[in-house]
Amino acid sequence: MKILTTVKRVTDPDMKVKIKPDQSGIITDGVEYRMNSFDEYGVEEAIRLKELHGGEVIVVSVGPAEATKEIRTALAMGADRGILVETNAELDSDAVARVLAEVVRRETPDIIVIGKQAVDSDRNQTGQLLASYLDLPQATFAYSLEVADGWAVVGREVDGGTSTKRVKLPAIITADLRLNEPRYASLPGIMKAKRKPLDTLTPADLGVDIAPKVRVLRYEAPEERAAGEIVGSVDELIDRLRNKAKVI
Amino acid sequence: MDITLNETQSLVQETARKFAGADLRPQAASRDESAEFPLESLAKMAGLGLMGVNIGGEYGGAEAGVVAYSLAVIEIAQGDPAVAVTMAVNNMVSEVIQQFGTSAQRERYIPRLTGGEYSSGSFCLSEPGSGSDAASMRTRAEKTSDGWSLSGAKAWVTSGAYAGVLLVWAKTRNTAGLDEISLFCVDPKADGVAIGKPEKKMGQHASNTVSIAFDKVELSDDALLGEPGQGFKIAMMALDGGRIGIASQAIGIGLEAFNQARAYAVERRQFGKRIADFQAIQFKLADIATELEAARLLTMRAAWLKEQASRPFSREASMAKLYASEAACRACDQAIQILGGYGYTREYPVEKLFRDVRVTRIYEGTNEIQRIVIARDLIRQS
């Protein structure tokens, strides 16, 4: 089974994001980067599929040269080879999906398991767009995945609960948080990863125009939240909601 | 000159950091209370390759090098210093066996240490009456017809109650009838080995520290590690490497104290502003961070020198251990000062860090001994 998964290099979600004074983006000086946490679930699931069914895990990233570190982390976890589509351009989800679609056409994997969204821009579009560009079935927000006889049965997180979807492979599955518990990259895994193949391409090599279709006008910080208040009783709560917050 | 980490080193650091954050830090306070030995965490760490960072792949090690080892200990110590010292000793025991053991000894012990079958291994060098003056040890191994008979008492044995193998230094007699020091691999379950009660320590409660008595313990000839009479040299070499481990542990404790103090300083408000806005607090934060950075660079250089294996690193390792342990003690002390009354309570982690860090100025050679090592080396080269 040939399994394709993806990793995005994102700003550390635990750090405080500061917006540039001209609101054109975030300040990246001194910022730490790491693998998008939803991608960790995608990579883990891809490796589990390989462990169960045999085959090969290919990990793809679209981004700067530094993203080899995130690819290398996935290789250290157990993926077999990496592909970096290198670009320093600002990418929208559509451009990433079109780049990935071209990689998928070349690699022809049996299944594509990726994170449901990136924790930096939180757009949650790439998986869906990718399915559309490839005209393949999709099952998003997976909390469970079973593969047999060319089909995948996917438990999905949906509004109001869960649902189950059966899709014919190849298909695009996007991973949610309950899907698995991602393993750490072990030290022997890290050492082995050094010798695993990692190819670098450019969007131009793939014939993909990455000019963005989405224009970002400006970044704004959300309004600062005032400290909460602990009330002693329901009556007091109702009083605060009515007279202080004025919401009832 | 390039002092940035390579990709492998940063990945090792990241794995150790993630593990420390997810597995160790949440349990550190309760383990301090219960003094429970962290068997489960140690097994997971073996699974991640952290028990053989600088050990050959043929023995289940990661071969990631000394710098990566030091980085990993720094991260693990930030999660729980007691686990870091256990990890450091395990790595050291395997390194000694790898460097001086016969292939039979390596094959027998190292994979069990790196793979987690042995939760730990132990060094038995100090005695109740012999600490800094290691050569005055009284434990003795008498030659018998088919091996050795070992008798004596060892003290301050880290992980002793849980060790799968004990490395025991003992006096032996050479062919000229003179005393020398030799090193033996001893099975802790052998007849005549009595493990004492755990010491009740000021800090690092989740590490295990015991005395061990040996009463006519029979050892076969192949229990000898290295050549007869080579024991003291092996001990000194092992301690040079061990000092990089303890320097790293101290830096980890200091960094954790710094992070706690900084987080508190930007939250706590007095006189209408954050206490981080007062110069008195800013100077403390600046001093702690500067000293820990200096300690880190000293330690990285000692680790790098050991990794090059092309020249001695004894002086540098002693400098790193001396400076890092003292900087880390000051960091924990000042962190308590920044947290004020809260820092003195067990509600906040700095009280525990202050207790945990103190021994880094004592073990692996007291800081007074480090100064002697450094001074002798300086004078030798004058």
PDB file of C-alpha atoms in Angstrom, chain A residues 78-204:
ATOM      1  CA  GLY A  78       8.670   6.016  10.503  1.00  0.00           C
ATOM      2  CA  ALA A  79       7.806   7.486   7.097  1.00  0.00           C
ATOM      3  CA  ASP A  80       9.971   6.139   4.266  1.00  0.00           C
ATOM      4  CA  ARG A  81      10.777   9.042   1.995  1.00  0.00           C
ATOM      5  CA  GLY A  82      10.197  12.738   1.761  1.00  0.00           C
ATOM      6  CA  ILE A  83       9.417  15.289  -0.904  1.00  0.00           C
ATOM      7  CA  LEU A  84       9.869  18.993  -0.303  1.00  0.00           C
ATOM      8  CA  VAL A  85       8.242  21.319  -2.794  1.00  0.00           C
ATOM      9  CA  GLU A  86      10.368  24.299  -1.956  1.00  0.00           C
ATOM     10  CA  THR A  87       9.061  27.838  -2.054  1.00  0.00           C
ATOM     11  CA  ASN A  88       9.366  30.905   0.140  1.00  0.00           C
ATOM     12  CA  ALA A  89       6.166  32.397  -1.293  1.00  0.00           C
ATOM     13  CA  GLU A  90       3.085  33.077   0.806  1.00  0.00           C
ATOM     14  CA  LEU A  91       0.720  30.287  -0.151  1.00  0.00           C
ATOM     15  CA  ASP A  92      -3.032  30.069   0.055  1.00  0.00           C
ATOM     16  CA  SER A  93      -4.757  26.727   0.561  1.00  0.00           C
ATOM     17  CA  ASP A  94      -5.668  26.553  -3.114  1.00  0.00           C
ATOM     18  CA  ALA A  95      -2.049  26.799  -4.236  1.00  0.00           C
ATOM     19  CA  VAL A  96      -0.995  24.125  -1.729  1.00  0.00           C
ATOM     20  CA  ALA A  97      -3.817  21.863  -2.917  1.00  0.00           C
ATOM     21  CA  ARG A  98      -2.797  22.266  -6.557  1.00  0.00           C
ATOM     22  CA  VAL A  99       0.853  21.511  -5.748  1.00  0.00           C
ATOM     23  CA  LEU A 100      -0.169  18.443  -3.739  1.00  0.00           C
ATOM     24  CA  ALA A 101      -2.524  17.330  -6.515  1.00  0.00           C
ATOM     25  CA  GLU A 102       0.403  17.293  -8.927  1.00  0.00           C
ATOM     26  CA  VAL A 103       2.529  15.280  -6.473  1.00  0.00           C
ATOM     27  CA  VAL A 104      -0.344  12.808  -6.036  1.00  0.00           C
ATOM     28  CA  ARG A 105      -0.709  12.438  -9.828  1.00  0.00           C
ATOM     29  CA  ARG A 106       2.983  11.559 -10.043  1.00  0.00           C
ATOM     30  CA  GLU A 107       3.103   9.264  -7.016  1.00  0.00           C
ATOM     31  CA  THR A 108      -0.331   7.621  -7.423  1.00  0.00           C
ATOM     32  CA  PRO A 109      -0.754   6.667  -3.756  1.00  0.00           C
ATOM     33  CA  ASP A 110      -3.533   4.311  -2.621  1.00  0.00           C
ATOM     34  CA  ILE A 111      -4.576   6.640   0.162  1.00  0.00           C
ATOM     35  CA  ILE A 112      -3.835  10.201   1.250  1.00  0.00           C
ATOM     36  CA  VAL A 113      -4.015  10.901   4.989  1.00  0.00           C
ATOM     37  CA  ILE A 114      -3.356  14.502   6.049  1.00  0.00           C
ATOM     38  CA  GLY A 115      -4.070  16.863   8.941  1.00  0.00           C
ATOM     39  CA  LYS A 116      -7.505  18.475   8.815  1.00  0.00           C
ATOM     40  CA  GLN A 117      -6.052  21.983   9.086  1.00  0.00           C
ATOM     41  CA  ALA A 118      -2.897  23.873  10.002  1.00  0.00           C
ATOM     42  CA  VAL A 119      -2.733  25.445  13.425  1.00  0.00           C
ATOM     43  CA  ASP A 120      -1.195  28.688  12.109  1.00  0.00           C
ATOM     44  CA  SER A 121      -3.788  29.961   9.634  1.00  0.00           C
ATOM     45  CA  ASP A 122      -6.515  27.456  10.616  1.00  0.00           C
ATOM     46  CA  ARG A 123      -8.097  27.569   7.175  1.00  0.00           C
ATOM     47  CA  ASN A 124      -9.151  23.919   6.936  1.00  0.00           C
ATOM     48  CA  GLN A 125      -9.375  23.822   3.139  1.00  0.00           C
ATOM     49  CA  THR A 126      -6.423  21.968   1.661  1.00  0.00           C
ATOM     50  CA  GLY A 127      -7.805  18.430   2.016  1.00  0.00           C
ATOM     51  CA  GLN A 128     -11.146  19.350   0.548  1.00  0.00           C
ATOM     52  CA  LEU A 129      -9.622  21.321  -2.344  1.00  0.00           C
ATOM     53  CA  LEU A 130      -7.200  18.480  -3.038  1.00  0.00           C
ATOM     54  CA  ALA A 131     -10.072  15.989  -3.315  1.00  0.00           C
ATOM     55  CA  SER A 132     -11.815  18.330  -5.677  1.00  0.00           C
ATOM     56  CA  TYR A 133      -8.771  18.893  -7.926  1.00  0.00           C
ATOM     57  CA  LEU A 134      -8.134  15.162  -8.104  1.00  0.00           C
ATOM     58  CA  ASP A 135     -11.800  14.264  -8.341  1.00  0.00           C
ATOM     59  CA  LEU A 136     -11.329  11.722  -5.554  1.00  0.00           C
ATOM     60  CA  PRO A 137     -13.611  10.869  -2.628  1.00  0.00           C
ATOM     61  CA  GLN A 138     -12.926  12.574   0.686  1.00  0.00           C
ATOM     62  CA  ALA A 139     -13.670  11.868   4.338  1.00  0.00           C
ATOM     63  CA  THR A 140     -12.746  14.784   6.579  1.00  0.00           C
ATOM     64  CA  PHE A 141     -12.237  15.123  10.368  1.00  0.00           C
ATOM     65  CA  ALA A 142     -11.498  11.422  10.875  1.00  0.00           C
ATOM     66  CA  TYR A 143     -11.459  10.027  14.397  1.00  0.00           C
ATOM     67  CA  SER A 144     -11.209   6.429  13.181  1.00  0.00           C
ATOM     68  CA  LEU A 145     -10.004   4.779  10.008  1.00  0.00           C
ATOM     69  CA  GLU A 146     -10.173   1.207   8.777  1.00  0.00           C
ATOM     70  CA  VAL A 147      -8.957   0.115   5.391  1.00  0.00           C
ATOM     71  CA  ALA A 148      -9.933  -3.155   3.673  1.00  0.00           C
ATOM     72  CA  ASP A 149     -10.528  -4.395   0.134  1.00  0.00           C
ATOM     73  CA  GLY A 150      -9.936  -1.052  -1.524  1.00  0.00           C
ATOM     74  CA  TRP A 151     -12.340   0.836   0.713  1.00  0.00           C
ATOM     75  CA  ALA A 152     -11.892   2.999   3.800  1.00  0.00           C
ATOM     76  CA  VAL A 153     -14.437   3.199   6.599  1.00  0.00           C
ATOM     77  CA  VAL A 154     -14.003   6.519   8.345  1.00  0.00           C
ATOM     78  CA  GLY A 155     -15.526   7.654  11.633  1.00  0.00           C
ATOM     79  CA  ARG A 156     -15.918  11.433  11.415  1.00  0.00           C
ATOM     80  CA  GLU A 157     -16.344  14.251  13.893  1.00  0.00           C
ATOM     81  CA  VAL A 158     -19.329  16.281  12.691  1.00  0.00           C
ATOM     82  CA  ASP A 159     -21.495  19.011  14.158  1.00  0.00           C
ATOM     83  CA  GLY A 160     -23.650  17.465  16.827  1.00  0.00           C
ATOM     84  CA  GLY A 161     -21.730  14.167  17.117  1.00  0.00           C
ATOM     85  CA  THR A 162     -20.133  11.657  14.788  1.00  0.00           C
ATOM     86  CA  SER A 163     -20.915   9.981  11.496  1.00  0.00           C
ATOM     87  CA  THR A 164     -19.467   7.097   9.516  1.00  0.00           C
ATOM     88  CA  LYS A 165     -18.525   7.306   5.890  1.00  0.00           C
ATOM     89  CA  ARG A 166     -17.324   4.614   3.510  1.00  0.00           C
ATOM     90  CA  VAL A 167     -15.138   5.817   0.648  1.00  0.00           C
ATOM     91  CA  LYS A 168     -13.537   4.006  -2.259  1.00  0.00           C
ATOM     92  CA  LEU A 169      -9.762   4.283  -2.445  1.00  0.00           C
ATOM     93  CA  PRO A 170      -7.817   6.214  -3.460  1.00  0.00           C
ATOM     94  CA  ALA A 171      -9.345   8.861  -1.251  1.00  0.00           C
ATOM     95  CA  ILE A 172      -8.353  11.845   0.853  1.00  0.00           C
ATOM     96  CA  ILE A 173      -8.766  11.417   4.607  1.00  0.00           C
ATOM     97  CA  THR A 174      -8.192  14.390   6.932  1.00  0.00           C
ATOM     98  CA  ALA A 175      -7.187  13.641  10.506  1.00  0.00           C
ATOM     99  CA  ASP A 176      -8.799  14.993  13.656  1.00  0.00           C
ATOM    100  CA  LEU A 177      -7.398  14.895  17.185  1.00  0.00           C
ATOM    101  CA  ARG A 178      -8.972  11.683  18.407  1.00  0.00           C
ATOM    102  CA  LEU A 179      -7.682   9.601  15.498  1.00  0.00           C
ATOM    103  CA  ASN A 180      -4.594   8.318  17.336  1.00  0.00           C
ATOM    104  CA  GLU A 181      -1.819   9.274  19.697  1.00  0.00           C
ATOM    105  CA  PRO A 182       1.178  10.333  17.610  1.00  0.00           C
ATOM    106  CA  ARG A 183       4.439   8.644  18.548  1.00  0.00           C
ATOM    107  CA  TYR A 184       7.607  10.548  19.342  1.00  0.00           C
ATOM    108  CA  ALA A 185      10.484  10.441  16.921  1.00  0.00           C
ATOM    109  CA  SER A 186      12.817   7.991  18.686  1.00  0.00           C
ATOM    110  CA  LEU A 187      16.566   8.606  18.678  1.00  0.00           C
ATOM    111  CA  PRO A 188      17.310   5.525  16.555  1.00  0.00           C
ATOM    112  CA  GLY A 189      14.509   6.714  14.252  1.00  0.00           C
ATOM    113  CA  ILE A 190      16.148  10.144  14.017  1.00  0.00           C
ATOM    114  CA  MET A 191      19.472   8.548  13.085  1.00  0.00           C
ATOM    115  CA  LYS A 192      17.831   6.316  10.454  1.00  0.00           C
ATOM    116  CA  ALA A 193      15.968   9.292   9.012  1.00  0.00           C
ATOM    117  CA  LYS A 194      19.272  10.858   8.013  1.00  0.00           C
ATOM    118  CA  ARG A 195      19.711   8.156   5.399  1.00  0.00           C
ATOM    119  CA  LYS A 196      16.161   8.172   4.050  1.00  0.00           C
ATOM    120  CA  PRO A 197      15.655   9.826   0.657  1.00  0.00           C
ATOM    121  CA  LEU A 198      14.374  13.398   0.598  1.00  0.00           C
ATOM    122  CA  ASP A 199      13.791  14.922  -2.830  1.00  0.00           C
ATOM    123  CA  THR A 200      13.429  18.627  -3.393  1.00  0.00           C
ATOM    124  CA  LEU A 201      11.277  20.019  -6.184  1.00  0.00           C
ATOM    125  CA  THR A 202       9.893  23.451  -6.948  1.00  0.00           C
ATOM    126  CA  PRO A 203       6.330  24.383  -7.889  1.00  0.00           C
ATOM    127  CA  ALA A 204       7.733  25.229 -11.334  1.00  0.00           C
TER     128      ALA A 204
END
